[in-house]
Short mmCIF file of C-alpha atoms in Angstrom, two decimals:
data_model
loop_
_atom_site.label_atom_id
_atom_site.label_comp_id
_atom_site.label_asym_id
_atom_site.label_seq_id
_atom_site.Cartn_x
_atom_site.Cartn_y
_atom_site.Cartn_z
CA UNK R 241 -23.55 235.14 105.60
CA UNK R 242 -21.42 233.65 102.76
CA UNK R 243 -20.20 229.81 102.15
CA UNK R 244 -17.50 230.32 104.37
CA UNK R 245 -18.81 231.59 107.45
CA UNK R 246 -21.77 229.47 106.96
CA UNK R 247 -19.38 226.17 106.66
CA UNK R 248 -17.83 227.12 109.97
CA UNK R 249 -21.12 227.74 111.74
CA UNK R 250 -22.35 224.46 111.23
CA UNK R 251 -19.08 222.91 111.74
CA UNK R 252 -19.05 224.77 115.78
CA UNK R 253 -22.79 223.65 115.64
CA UNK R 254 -21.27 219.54 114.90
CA UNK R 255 -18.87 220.15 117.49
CA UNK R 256 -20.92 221.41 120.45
CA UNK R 257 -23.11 218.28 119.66
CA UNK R 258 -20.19 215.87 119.80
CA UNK R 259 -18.80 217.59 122.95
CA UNK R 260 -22.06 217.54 124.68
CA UNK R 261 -22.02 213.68 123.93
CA UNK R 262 -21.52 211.30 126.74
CA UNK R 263 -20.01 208.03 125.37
CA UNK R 264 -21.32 204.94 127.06
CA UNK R 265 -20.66 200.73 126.28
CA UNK R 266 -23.02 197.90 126.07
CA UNK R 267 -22.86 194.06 125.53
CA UNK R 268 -25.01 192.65 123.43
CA UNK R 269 -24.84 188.62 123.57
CA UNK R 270 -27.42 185.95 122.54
CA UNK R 271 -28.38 182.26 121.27
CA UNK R 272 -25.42 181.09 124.02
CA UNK R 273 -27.54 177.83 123.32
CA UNK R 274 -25.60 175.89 126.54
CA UNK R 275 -25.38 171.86 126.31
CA UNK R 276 -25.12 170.77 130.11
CA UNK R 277 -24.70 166.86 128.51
CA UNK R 278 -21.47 168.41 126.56
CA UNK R 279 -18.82 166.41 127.68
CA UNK R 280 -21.65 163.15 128.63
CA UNK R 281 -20.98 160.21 126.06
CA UNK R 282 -24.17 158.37 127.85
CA UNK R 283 -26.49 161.39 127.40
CA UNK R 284 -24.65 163.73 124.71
CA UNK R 285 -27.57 165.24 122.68
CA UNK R 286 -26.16 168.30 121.86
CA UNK R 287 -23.90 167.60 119.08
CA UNK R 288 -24.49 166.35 115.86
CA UNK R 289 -21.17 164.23 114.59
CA UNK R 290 -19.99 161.36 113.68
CA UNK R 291 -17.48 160.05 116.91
CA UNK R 292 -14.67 158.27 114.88
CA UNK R 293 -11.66 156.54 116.18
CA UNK R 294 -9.56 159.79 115.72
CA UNK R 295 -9.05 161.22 119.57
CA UNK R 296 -7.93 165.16 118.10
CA UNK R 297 -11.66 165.30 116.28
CA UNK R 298 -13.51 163.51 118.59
CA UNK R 299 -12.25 165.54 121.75
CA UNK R 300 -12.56 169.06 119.27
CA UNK R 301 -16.46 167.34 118.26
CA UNK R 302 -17.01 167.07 122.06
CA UNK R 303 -16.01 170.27 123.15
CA UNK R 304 -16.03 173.02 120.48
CA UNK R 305 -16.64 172.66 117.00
CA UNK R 306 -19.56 173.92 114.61
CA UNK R 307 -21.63 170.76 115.47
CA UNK R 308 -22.08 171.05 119.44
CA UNK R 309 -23.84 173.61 121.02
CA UNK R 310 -22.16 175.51 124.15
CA UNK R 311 -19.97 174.18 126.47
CA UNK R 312 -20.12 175.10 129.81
CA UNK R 313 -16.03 175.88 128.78
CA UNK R 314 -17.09 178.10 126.01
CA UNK R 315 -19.38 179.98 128.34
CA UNK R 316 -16.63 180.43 130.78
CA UNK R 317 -14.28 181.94 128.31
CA UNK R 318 -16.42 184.45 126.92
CA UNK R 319 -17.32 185.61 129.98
CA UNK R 320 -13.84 186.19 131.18
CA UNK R 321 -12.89 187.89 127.92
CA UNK R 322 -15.72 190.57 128.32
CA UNK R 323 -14.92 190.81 131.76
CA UNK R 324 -11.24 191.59 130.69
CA UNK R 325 -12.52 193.91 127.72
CA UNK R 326 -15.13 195.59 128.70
CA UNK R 327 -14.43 199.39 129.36
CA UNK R 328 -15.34 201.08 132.61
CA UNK R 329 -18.14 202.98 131.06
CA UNK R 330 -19.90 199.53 130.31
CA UNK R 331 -23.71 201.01 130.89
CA UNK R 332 -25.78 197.61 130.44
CA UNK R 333 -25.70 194.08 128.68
CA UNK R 334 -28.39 193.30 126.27
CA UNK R 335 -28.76 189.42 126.07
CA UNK R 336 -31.37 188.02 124.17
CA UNK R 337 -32.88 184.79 124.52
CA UNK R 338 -32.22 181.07 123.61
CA UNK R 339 -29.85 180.76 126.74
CA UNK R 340 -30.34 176.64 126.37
CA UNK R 341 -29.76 174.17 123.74
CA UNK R 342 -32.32 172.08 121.81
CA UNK R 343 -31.03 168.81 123.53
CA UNK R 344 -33.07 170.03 126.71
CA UNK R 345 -36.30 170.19 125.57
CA UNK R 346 -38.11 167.59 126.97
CA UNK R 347 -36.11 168.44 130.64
CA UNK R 348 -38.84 169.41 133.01
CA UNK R 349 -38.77 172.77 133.90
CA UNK R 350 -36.94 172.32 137.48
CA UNK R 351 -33.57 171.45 135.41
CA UNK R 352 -34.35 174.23 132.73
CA UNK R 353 -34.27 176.78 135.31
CA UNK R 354 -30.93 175.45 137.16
CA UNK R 355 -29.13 175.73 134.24
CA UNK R 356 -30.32 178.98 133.62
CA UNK R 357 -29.10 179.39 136.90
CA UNK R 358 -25.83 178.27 136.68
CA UNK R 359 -25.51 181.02 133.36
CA UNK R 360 -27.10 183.60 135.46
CA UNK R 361 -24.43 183.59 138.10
CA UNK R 362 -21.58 183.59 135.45
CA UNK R 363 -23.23 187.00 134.33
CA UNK R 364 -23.72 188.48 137.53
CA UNK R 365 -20.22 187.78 138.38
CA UNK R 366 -18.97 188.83 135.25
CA UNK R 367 -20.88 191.82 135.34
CA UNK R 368 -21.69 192.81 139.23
CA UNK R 369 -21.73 196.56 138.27
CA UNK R 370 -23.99 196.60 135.50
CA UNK R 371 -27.46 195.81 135.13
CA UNK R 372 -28.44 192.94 132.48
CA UNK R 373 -31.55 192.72 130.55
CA UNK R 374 -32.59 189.31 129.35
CA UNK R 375 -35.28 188.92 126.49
CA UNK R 376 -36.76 185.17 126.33
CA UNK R 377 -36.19 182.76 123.35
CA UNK R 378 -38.09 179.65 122.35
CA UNK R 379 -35.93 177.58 124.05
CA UNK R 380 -36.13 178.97 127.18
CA UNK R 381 -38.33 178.57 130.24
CA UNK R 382 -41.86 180.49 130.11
CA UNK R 383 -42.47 183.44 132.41
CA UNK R 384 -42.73 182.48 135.90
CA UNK R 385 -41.81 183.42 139.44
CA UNK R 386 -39.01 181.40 140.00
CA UNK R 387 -37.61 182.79 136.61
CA UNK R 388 -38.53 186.38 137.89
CA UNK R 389 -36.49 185.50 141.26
CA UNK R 390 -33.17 184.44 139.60
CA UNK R 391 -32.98 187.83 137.63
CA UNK R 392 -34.62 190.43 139.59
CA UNK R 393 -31.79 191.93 140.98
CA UNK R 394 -31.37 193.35 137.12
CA UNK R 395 -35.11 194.51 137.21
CA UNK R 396 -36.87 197.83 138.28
CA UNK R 397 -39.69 196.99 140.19
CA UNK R 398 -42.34 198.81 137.35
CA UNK R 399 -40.67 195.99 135.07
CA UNK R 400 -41.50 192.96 137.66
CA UNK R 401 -45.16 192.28 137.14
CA UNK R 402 -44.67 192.46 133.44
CA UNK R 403 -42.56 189.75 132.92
CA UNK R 404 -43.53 187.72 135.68
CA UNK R 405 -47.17 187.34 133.87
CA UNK R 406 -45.75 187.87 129.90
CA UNK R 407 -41.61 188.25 129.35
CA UNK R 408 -41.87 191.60 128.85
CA UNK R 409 -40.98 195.05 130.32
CA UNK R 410 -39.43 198.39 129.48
CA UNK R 411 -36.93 200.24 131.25
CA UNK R 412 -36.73 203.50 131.84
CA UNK R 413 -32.62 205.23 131.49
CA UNK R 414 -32.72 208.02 135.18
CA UNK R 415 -29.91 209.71 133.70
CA UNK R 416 -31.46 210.23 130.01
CA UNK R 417 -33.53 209.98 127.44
CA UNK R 418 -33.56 206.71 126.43
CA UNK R 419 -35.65 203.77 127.07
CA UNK R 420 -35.40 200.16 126.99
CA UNK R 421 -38.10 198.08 125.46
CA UNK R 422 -37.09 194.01 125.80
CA UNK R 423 -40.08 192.63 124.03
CA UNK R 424 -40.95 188.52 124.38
CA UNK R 425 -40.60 187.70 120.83
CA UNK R 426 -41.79 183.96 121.60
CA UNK R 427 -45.57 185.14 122.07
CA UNK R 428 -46.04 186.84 118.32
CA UNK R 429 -44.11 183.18 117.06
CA UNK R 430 -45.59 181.20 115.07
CA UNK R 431 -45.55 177.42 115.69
CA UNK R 432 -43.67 178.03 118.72
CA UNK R 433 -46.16 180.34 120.24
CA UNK R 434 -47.21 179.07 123.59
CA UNK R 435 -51.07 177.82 124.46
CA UNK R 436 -51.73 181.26 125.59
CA UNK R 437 -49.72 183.02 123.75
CA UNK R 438 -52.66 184.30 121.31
CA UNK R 439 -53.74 186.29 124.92
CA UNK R 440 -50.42 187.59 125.68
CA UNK R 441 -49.83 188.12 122.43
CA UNK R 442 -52.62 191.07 122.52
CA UNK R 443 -51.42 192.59 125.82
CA UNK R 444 -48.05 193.13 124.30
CA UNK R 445 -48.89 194.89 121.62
CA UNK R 446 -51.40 197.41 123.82
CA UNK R 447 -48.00 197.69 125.91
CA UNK R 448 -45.53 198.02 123.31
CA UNK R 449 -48.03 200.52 121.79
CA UNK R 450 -48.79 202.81 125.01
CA UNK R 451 -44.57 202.69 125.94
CA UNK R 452 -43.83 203.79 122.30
CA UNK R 453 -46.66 206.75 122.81
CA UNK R 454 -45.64 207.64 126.10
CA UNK R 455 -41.60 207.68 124.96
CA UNK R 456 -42.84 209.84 122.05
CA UNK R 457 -44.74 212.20 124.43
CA UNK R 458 -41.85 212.57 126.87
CA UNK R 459 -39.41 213.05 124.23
CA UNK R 460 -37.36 209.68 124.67
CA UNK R 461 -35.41 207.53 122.57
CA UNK R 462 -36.29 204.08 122.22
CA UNK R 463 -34.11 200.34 121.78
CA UNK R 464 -36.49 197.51 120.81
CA UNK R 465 -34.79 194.67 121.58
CA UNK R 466 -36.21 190.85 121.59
CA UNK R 467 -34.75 187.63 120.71
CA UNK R 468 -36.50 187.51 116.95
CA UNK R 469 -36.84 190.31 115.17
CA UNK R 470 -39.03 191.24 111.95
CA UNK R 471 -37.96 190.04 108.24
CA UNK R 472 -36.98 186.67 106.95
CA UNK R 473 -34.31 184.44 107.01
CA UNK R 474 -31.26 184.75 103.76
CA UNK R 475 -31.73 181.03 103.08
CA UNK R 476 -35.57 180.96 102.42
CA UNK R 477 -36.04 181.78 98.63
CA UNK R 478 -39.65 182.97 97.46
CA UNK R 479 -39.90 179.26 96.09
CA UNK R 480 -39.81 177.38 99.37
CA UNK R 481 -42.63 176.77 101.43
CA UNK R 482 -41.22 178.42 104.85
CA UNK R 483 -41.03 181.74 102.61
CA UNK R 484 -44.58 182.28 103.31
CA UNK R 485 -43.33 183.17 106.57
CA UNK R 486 -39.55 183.33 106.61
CA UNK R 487 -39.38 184.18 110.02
CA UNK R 488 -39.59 183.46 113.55
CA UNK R 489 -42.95 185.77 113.95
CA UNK R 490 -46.06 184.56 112.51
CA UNK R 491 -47.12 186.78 109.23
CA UNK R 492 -49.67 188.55 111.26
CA UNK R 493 -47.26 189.75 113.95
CA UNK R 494 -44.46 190.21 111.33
CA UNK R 495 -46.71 192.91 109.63
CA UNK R 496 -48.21 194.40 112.72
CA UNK R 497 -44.23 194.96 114.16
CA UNK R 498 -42.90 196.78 111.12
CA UNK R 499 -46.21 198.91 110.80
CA UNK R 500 -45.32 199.90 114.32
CA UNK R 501 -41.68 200.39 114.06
CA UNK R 502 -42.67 202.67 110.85
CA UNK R 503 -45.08 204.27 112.84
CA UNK R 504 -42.86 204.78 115.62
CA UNK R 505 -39.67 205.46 113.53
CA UNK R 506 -39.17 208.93 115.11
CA UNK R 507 -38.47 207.64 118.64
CA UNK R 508 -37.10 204.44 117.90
CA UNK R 509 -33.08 204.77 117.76
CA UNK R 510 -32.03 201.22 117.68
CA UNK R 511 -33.37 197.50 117.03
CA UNK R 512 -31.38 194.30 118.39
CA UNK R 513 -32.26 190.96 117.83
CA UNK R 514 -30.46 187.44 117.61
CA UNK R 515 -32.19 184.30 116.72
CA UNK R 516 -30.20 184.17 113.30
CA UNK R 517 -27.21 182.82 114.24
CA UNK R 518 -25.93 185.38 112.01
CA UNK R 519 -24.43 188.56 112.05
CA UNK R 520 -26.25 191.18 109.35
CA UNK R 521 -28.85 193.82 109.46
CA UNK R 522 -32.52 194.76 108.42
CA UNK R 523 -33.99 198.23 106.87
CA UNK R 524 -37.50 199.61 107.57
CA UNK R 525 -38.98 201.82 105.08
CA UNK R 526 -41.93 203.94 104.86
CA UNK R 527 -42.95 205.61 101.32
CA UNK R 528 -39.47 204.11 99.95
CA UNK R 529 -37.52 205.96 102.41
CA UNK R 530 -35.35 204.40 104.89
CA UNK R 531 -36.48 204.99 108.36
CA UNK R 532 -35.34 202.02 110.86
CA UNK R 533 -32.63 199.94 111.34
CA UNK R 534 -32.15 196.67 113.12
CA UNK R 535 -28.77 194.99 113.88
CA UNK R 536 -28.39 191.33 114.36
CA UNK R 537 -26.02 189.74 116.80
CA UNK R 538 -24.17 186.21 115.76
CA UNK R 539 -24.72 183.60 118.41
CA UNK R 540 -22.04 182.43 121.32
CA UNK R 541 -23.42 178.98 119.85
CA UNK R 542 -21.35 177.15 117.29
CA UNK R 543 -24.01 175.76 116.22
CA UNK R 544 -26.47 176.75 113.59
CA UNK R 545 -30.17 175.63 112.30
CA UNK R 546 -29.15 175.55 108.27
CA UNK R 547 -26.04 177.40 108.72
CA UNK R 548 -22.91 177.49 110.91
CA UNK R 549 -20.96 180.22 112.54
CA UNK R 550 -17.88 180.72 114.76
CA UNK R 551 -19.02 182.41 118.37
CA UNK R 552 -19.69 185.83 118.56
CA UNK R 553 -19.38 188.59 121.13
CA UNK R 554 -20.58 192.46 120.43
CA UNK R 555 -19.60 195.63 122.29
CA UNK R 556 -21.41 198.89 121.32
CA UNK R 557 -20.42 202.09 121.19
CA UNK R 558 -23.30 204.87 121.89
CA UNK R 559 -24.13 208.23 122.92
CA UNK R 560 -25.78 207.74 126.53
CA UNK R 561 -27.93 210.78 126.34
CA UNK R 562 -29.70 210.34 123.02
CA UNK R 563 -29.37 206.30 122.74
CA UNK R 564 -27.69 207.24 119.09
CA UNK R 565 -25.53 204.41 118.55
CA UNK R 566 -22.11 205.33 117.09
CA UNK R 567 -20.04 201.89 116.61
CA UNK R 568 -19.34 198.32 117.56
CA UNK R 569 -16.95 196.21 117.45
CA UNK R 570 -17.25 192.89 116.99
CA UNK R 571 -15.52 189.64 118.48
CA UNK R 572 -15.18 185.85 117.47
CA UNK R 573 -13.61 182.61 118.72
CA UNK R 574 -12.37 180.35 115.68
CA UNK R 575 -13.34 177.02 117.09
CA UNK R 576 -11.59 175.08 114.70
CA UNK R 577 -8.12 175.83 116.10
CA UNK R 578 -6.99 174.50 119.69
CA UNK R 579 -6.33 177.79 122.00
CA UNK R 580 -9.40 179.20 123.31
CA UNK R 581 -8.60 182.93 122.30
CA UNK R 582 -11.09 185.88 121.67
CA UNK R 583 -10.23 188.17 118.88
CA UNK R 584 -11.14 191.15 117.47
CA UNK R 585 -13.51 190.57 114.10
CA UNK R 586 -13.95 194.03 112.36
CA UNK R 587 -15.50 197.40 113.61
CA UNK R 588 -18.13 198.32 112.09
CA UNK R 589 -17.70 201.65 110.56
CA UNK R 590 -14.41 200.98 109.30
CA UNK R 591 -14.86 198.02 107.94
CA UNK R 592 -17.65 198.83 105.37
CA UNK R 593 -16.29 202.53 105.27
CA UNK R 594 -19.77 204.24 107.44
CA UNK R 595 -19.67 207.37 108.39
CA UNK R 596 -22.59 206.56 110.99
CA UNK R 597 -24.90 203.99 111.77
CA UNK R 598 -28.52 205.28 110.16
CA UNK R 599 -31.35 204.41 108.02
CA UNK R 600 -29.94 205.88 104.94
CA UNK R 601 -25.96 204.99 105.67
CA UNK R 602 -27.13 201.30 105.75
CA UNK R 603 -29.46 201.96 102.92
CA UNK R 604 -26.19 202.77 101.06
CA UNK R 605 -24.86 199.62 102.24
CA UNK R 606 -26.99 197.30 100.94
CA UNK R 607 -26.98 198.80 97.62
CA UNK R 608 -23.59 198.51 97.58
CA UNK R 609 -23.93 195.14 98.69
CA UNK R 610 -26.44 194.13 96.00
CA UNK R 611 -24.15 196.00 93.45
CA UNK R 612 -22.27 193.54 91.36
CA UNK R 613 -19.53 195.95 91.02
CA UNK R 614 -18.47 195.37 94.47
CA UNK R 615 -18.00 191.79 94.65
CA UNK R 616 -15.18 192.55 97.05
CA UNK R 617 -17.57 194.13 99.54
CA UNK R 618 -20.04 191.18 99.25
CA UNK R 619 -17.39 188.43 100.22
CA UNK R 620 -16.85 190.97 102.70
CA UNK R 621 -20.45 191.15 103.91
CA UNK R 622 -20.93 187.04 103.67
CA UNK R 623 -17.26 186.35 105.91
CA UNK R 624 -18.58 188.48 108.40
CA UNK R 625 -22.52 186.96 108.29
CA UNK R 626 -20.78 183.77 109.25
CA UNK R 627 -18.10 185.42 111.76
CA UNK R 628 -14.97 183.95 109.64
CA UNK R 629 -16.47 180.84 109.39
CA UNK R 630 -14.52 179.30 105.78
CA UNK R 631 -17.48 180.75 103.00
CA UNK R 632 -17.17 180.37 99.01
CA UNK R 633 -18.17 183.75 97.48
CA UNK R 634 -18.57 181.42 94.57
CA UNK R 635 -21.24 179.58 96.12
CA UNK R 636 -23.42 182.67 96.17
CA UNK R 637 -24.42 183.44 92.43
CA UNK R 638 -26.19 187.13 91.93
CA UNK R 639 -29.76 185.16 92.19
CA UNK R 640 -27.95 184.20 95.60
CA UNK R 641 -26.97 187.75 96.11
CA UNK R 642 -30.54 189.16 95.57
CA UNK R 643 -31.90 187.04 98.24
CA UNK R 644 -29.58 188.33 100.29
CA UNK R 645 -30.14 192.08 99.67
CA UNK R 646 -33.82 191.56 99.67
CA UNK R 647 -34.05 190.17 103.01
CA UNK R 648 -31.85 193.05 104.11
CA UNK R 649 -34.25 195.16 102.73
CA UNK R 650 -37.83 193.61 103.10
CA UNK R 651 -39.00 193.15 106.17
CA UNK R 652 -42.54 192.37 105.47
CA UNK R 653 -42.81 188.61 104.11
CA UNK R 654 -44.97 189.68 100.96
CA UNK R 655 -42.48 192.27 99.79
CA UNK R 656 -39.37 189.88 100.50
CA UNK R 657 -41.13 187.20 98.08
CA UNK R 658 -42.11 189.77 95.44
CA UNK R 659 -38.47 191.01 95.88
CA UNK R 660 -37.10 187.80 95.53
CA UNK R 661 -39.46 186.98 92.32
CA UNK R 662 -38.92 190.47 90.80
CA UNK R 663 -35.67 191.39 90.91
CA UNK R 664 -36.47 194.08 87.90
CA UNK R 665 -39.26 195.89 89.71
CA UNK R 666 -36.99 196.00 93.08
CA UNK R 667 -34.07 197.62 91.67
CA UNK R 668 -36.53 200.18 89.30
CA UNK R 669 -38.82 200.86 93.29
CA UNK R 670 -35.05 201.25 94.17
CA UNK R 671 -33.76 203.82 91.53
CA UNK R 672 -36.92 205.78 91.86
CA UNK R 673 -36.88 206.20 95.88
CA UNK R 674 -32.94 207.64 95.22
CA UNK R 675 -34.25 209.93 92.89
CA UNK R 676 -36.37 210.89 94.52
CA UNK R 677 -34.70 211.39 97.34
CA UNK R 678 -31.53 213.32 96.02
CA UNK R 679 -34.44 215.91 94.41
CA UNK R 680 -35.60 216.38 98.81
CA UNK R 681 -31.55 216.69 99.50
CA UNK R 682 -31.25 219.35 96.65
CA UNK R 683 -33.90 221.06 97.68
CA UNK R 684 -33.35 221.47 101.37
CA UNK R 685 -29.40 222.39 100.39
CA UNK R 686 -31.36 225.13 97.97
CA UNK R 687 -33.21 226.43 100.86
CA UNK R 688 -30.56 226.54 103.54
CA UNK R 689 -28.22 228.51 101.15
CA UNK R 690 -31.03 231.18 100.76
CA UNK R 691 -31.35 231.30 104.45
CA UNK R 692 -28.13 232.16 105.59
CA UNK R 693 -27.51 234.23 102.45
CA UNK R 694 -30.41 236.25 102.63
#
């Protein structure tokens, strides 16, 4: 077979793949963060501003700007955009945690749960033909019955007792091979954690172990997908005393959930988290190689803990039979100006010029991110990490710029802090895993050619 022939083979071999390819839609929203005292001057808790005597910023201060959390207005609105954009092949809505604000935290739990109520029926009526799979965050209510009740009609029965008892439960796709694992993020936290988490805690991690097993047995694909992820925040430098952890998850769990997702790497096609109130990604490796990807949704909230954002909305694009995902695109609201109107951010792969979403395209990414021959690409990277809030590349010097790329691309807290300390040794580990990986491509490109020429 020569060059030619061979080229066309594998391009009919590309193309029977992409035919065979059912293309399916899914949400993915989180941190909505709702304020029901919003618009109550006697009991307005949500919002962090100074109320002046000028009406246009107090009445932008009070209903949508990057000091309040949700409104139940800016709720509204985003659920009637995605019930005007979303295709007809919408297949689920991921929607990850932190559905309350701060300001109710010392609410008893009756008034917790009626305002997740009240968001609950927005959602089913936004979305009465496709199932939705909440994840908890810390600020919601714990597991309990009258939680299960409001959003069992989105639940398989096998997934019931699990989060009744823990927050946690896997679904299982009837018309392919992928799986849904919504993991409760809040019992591996570490502060947070509740009084028995340390219990729970233990039980997830025997389940999350046996449903990665069993997906790996049956030949499934896998999305992890929780409210906090692995890895550590871009503000938190090595120096800082919240480095030690960095991250929602305690430093035990941290290290026992990217083990696993290394581990697992083969059957795990997709990570999605929120939490951040950010929107930017994390790598796995495993012997320098890049084997997992996580992407990180930017929050409906305003609002930020350290940082600010406008409100984001994402729509993915996958294959429905394999769980590969092949695009989003991504939405924001600039709260700063007076119409309420939903836009269209960027999409993914054409706006930092992927060919796919992988491992080793993202891989690429951050290098070129870290590069600082591509400062256009970082100012393009830090816009879209705040979702268009106003950011001064300028600001960021290239220590700034190393903290960034080494939370992209260390997830365990030790190796983010002897990134962040090292920046010589990272980029030499770095130069060395490419070499050492173009030396596997050349060789398997060596080996195919003698196949099909032989």
């Amino acid at each position: 077979m020569n060059l030619t022939t061979f080229a066309v083979y594998i391009t009919s071999l590309l193309w029977l793949n992409l035919t065979d390819a059912k293309i399916g839609y899914f949400w993915h929203i989180t941190d909505l963060h709702y304020d029901p005292f919003h618009n109550s001057p006697e009991f307005h808790r949500g919002c962090r501003h100074n109320r002046g005597n000028n009406e246009h910023s107090h009445r932008n201060g009070r209903h949508r700007d990057h000091t309040c959390d949700s409104s139940w207005p800016l709720i509204q609105s985003a659920a009637a955009f995605m019930a005007e954009r979303h295709p007809d092949n919408l297949e689920f809505v991921l929607w990850t945690g932190d559905i309350l604000s701060s300001s109710m935290e010392n609410m008893d739990e009756e008034f917790k749960l009626e305002a997740v109520r009240n968001v609950t029926y927005i959602l089913s009526t936004t979305f009465s033909s496709q199932f939705v799979f909440p994840a908890l965050g810390h600020n919601d209510p714990p597991p309990s019955r009258k939680l299960l009740d409001l959003w069992m009609q989105w639940l398989p029965t096998e997934a019931l007792q699990t989060f009744e008892s823990s927050g946690y439960y896997t679904i299982e796709q009837s018309h392919s091979k992928l799986r849904i694992v919504v993991l409760n993020s809040v019992l591996w936290a570490g502060g947070a954690a509740r009084t028995d988490g340390p219990h729970r805690g233990r039980a997830q991690w025997e389940f999350l172990e046996r449903v990665l097993s069993k997906a790996r047995n049956k030949n499934e694909m896998v999305y992890l997908v929780a409210h906090a992820g692995p890895g550590v925040e871009e503000r938190h430098n090595a120096g800082s005393s919240s480095a030690a952890g960095g991250g929602e998850l305690s430093p035990i769990a941290n290290a026992r959930l990217v083990h696993l997702i290394r581990a697992f790497s083969d059957v795990i096609a997709g990570q999605f988290y929120g939490h951040r109130h950010a929107d930017t990604f994390r790598l796995i490796y495993s012997e320098g190689r890049p084997v997992s990807w996580a992407l990180l949704a930017p929050s409906v909230t305003p609002r930020g803990a350290g940082s600010i954002s406008n409100p984001g909305l994402r729509l993915y694009k996958f294959d429905t039979n394999t769980g590969k995902v092949l695009d989003y695109t991504q939405y924001y609201l600039d709260v700063t100006k007076n119409d309420v109107h939903w836009a269209i951010e960027y999409n993914l792969t054409q706006y930092y010029g992927l060919r796919e979403i992988s491992a080793t395209s993202l891989d690429a990414l951050a290098e070129r991110i870290r590069s600082q021959h591509d400062k256009g690409l970082f100012a393009k990277y830090l816009t879209a990490l705040r979702v268009r809030h106003a950011t001064d590349i300028s600001d960021c010097d290239s220590a700034c710029v190393h903290v960034h790329f080494c939370a992209i691309t260390r997830a365990d807290y030790h190796e983010f802090r002897a990134c962040v300390r090292n920046p010589a040794s990272a980029l030499a580990s770095r130069a060395c895993n490419t070499n050492a990986a173009i030396l596997l491509y050349a060789i398997l490109i060596l080996y195919l050619l003698n196949l099909f020429t032989s």
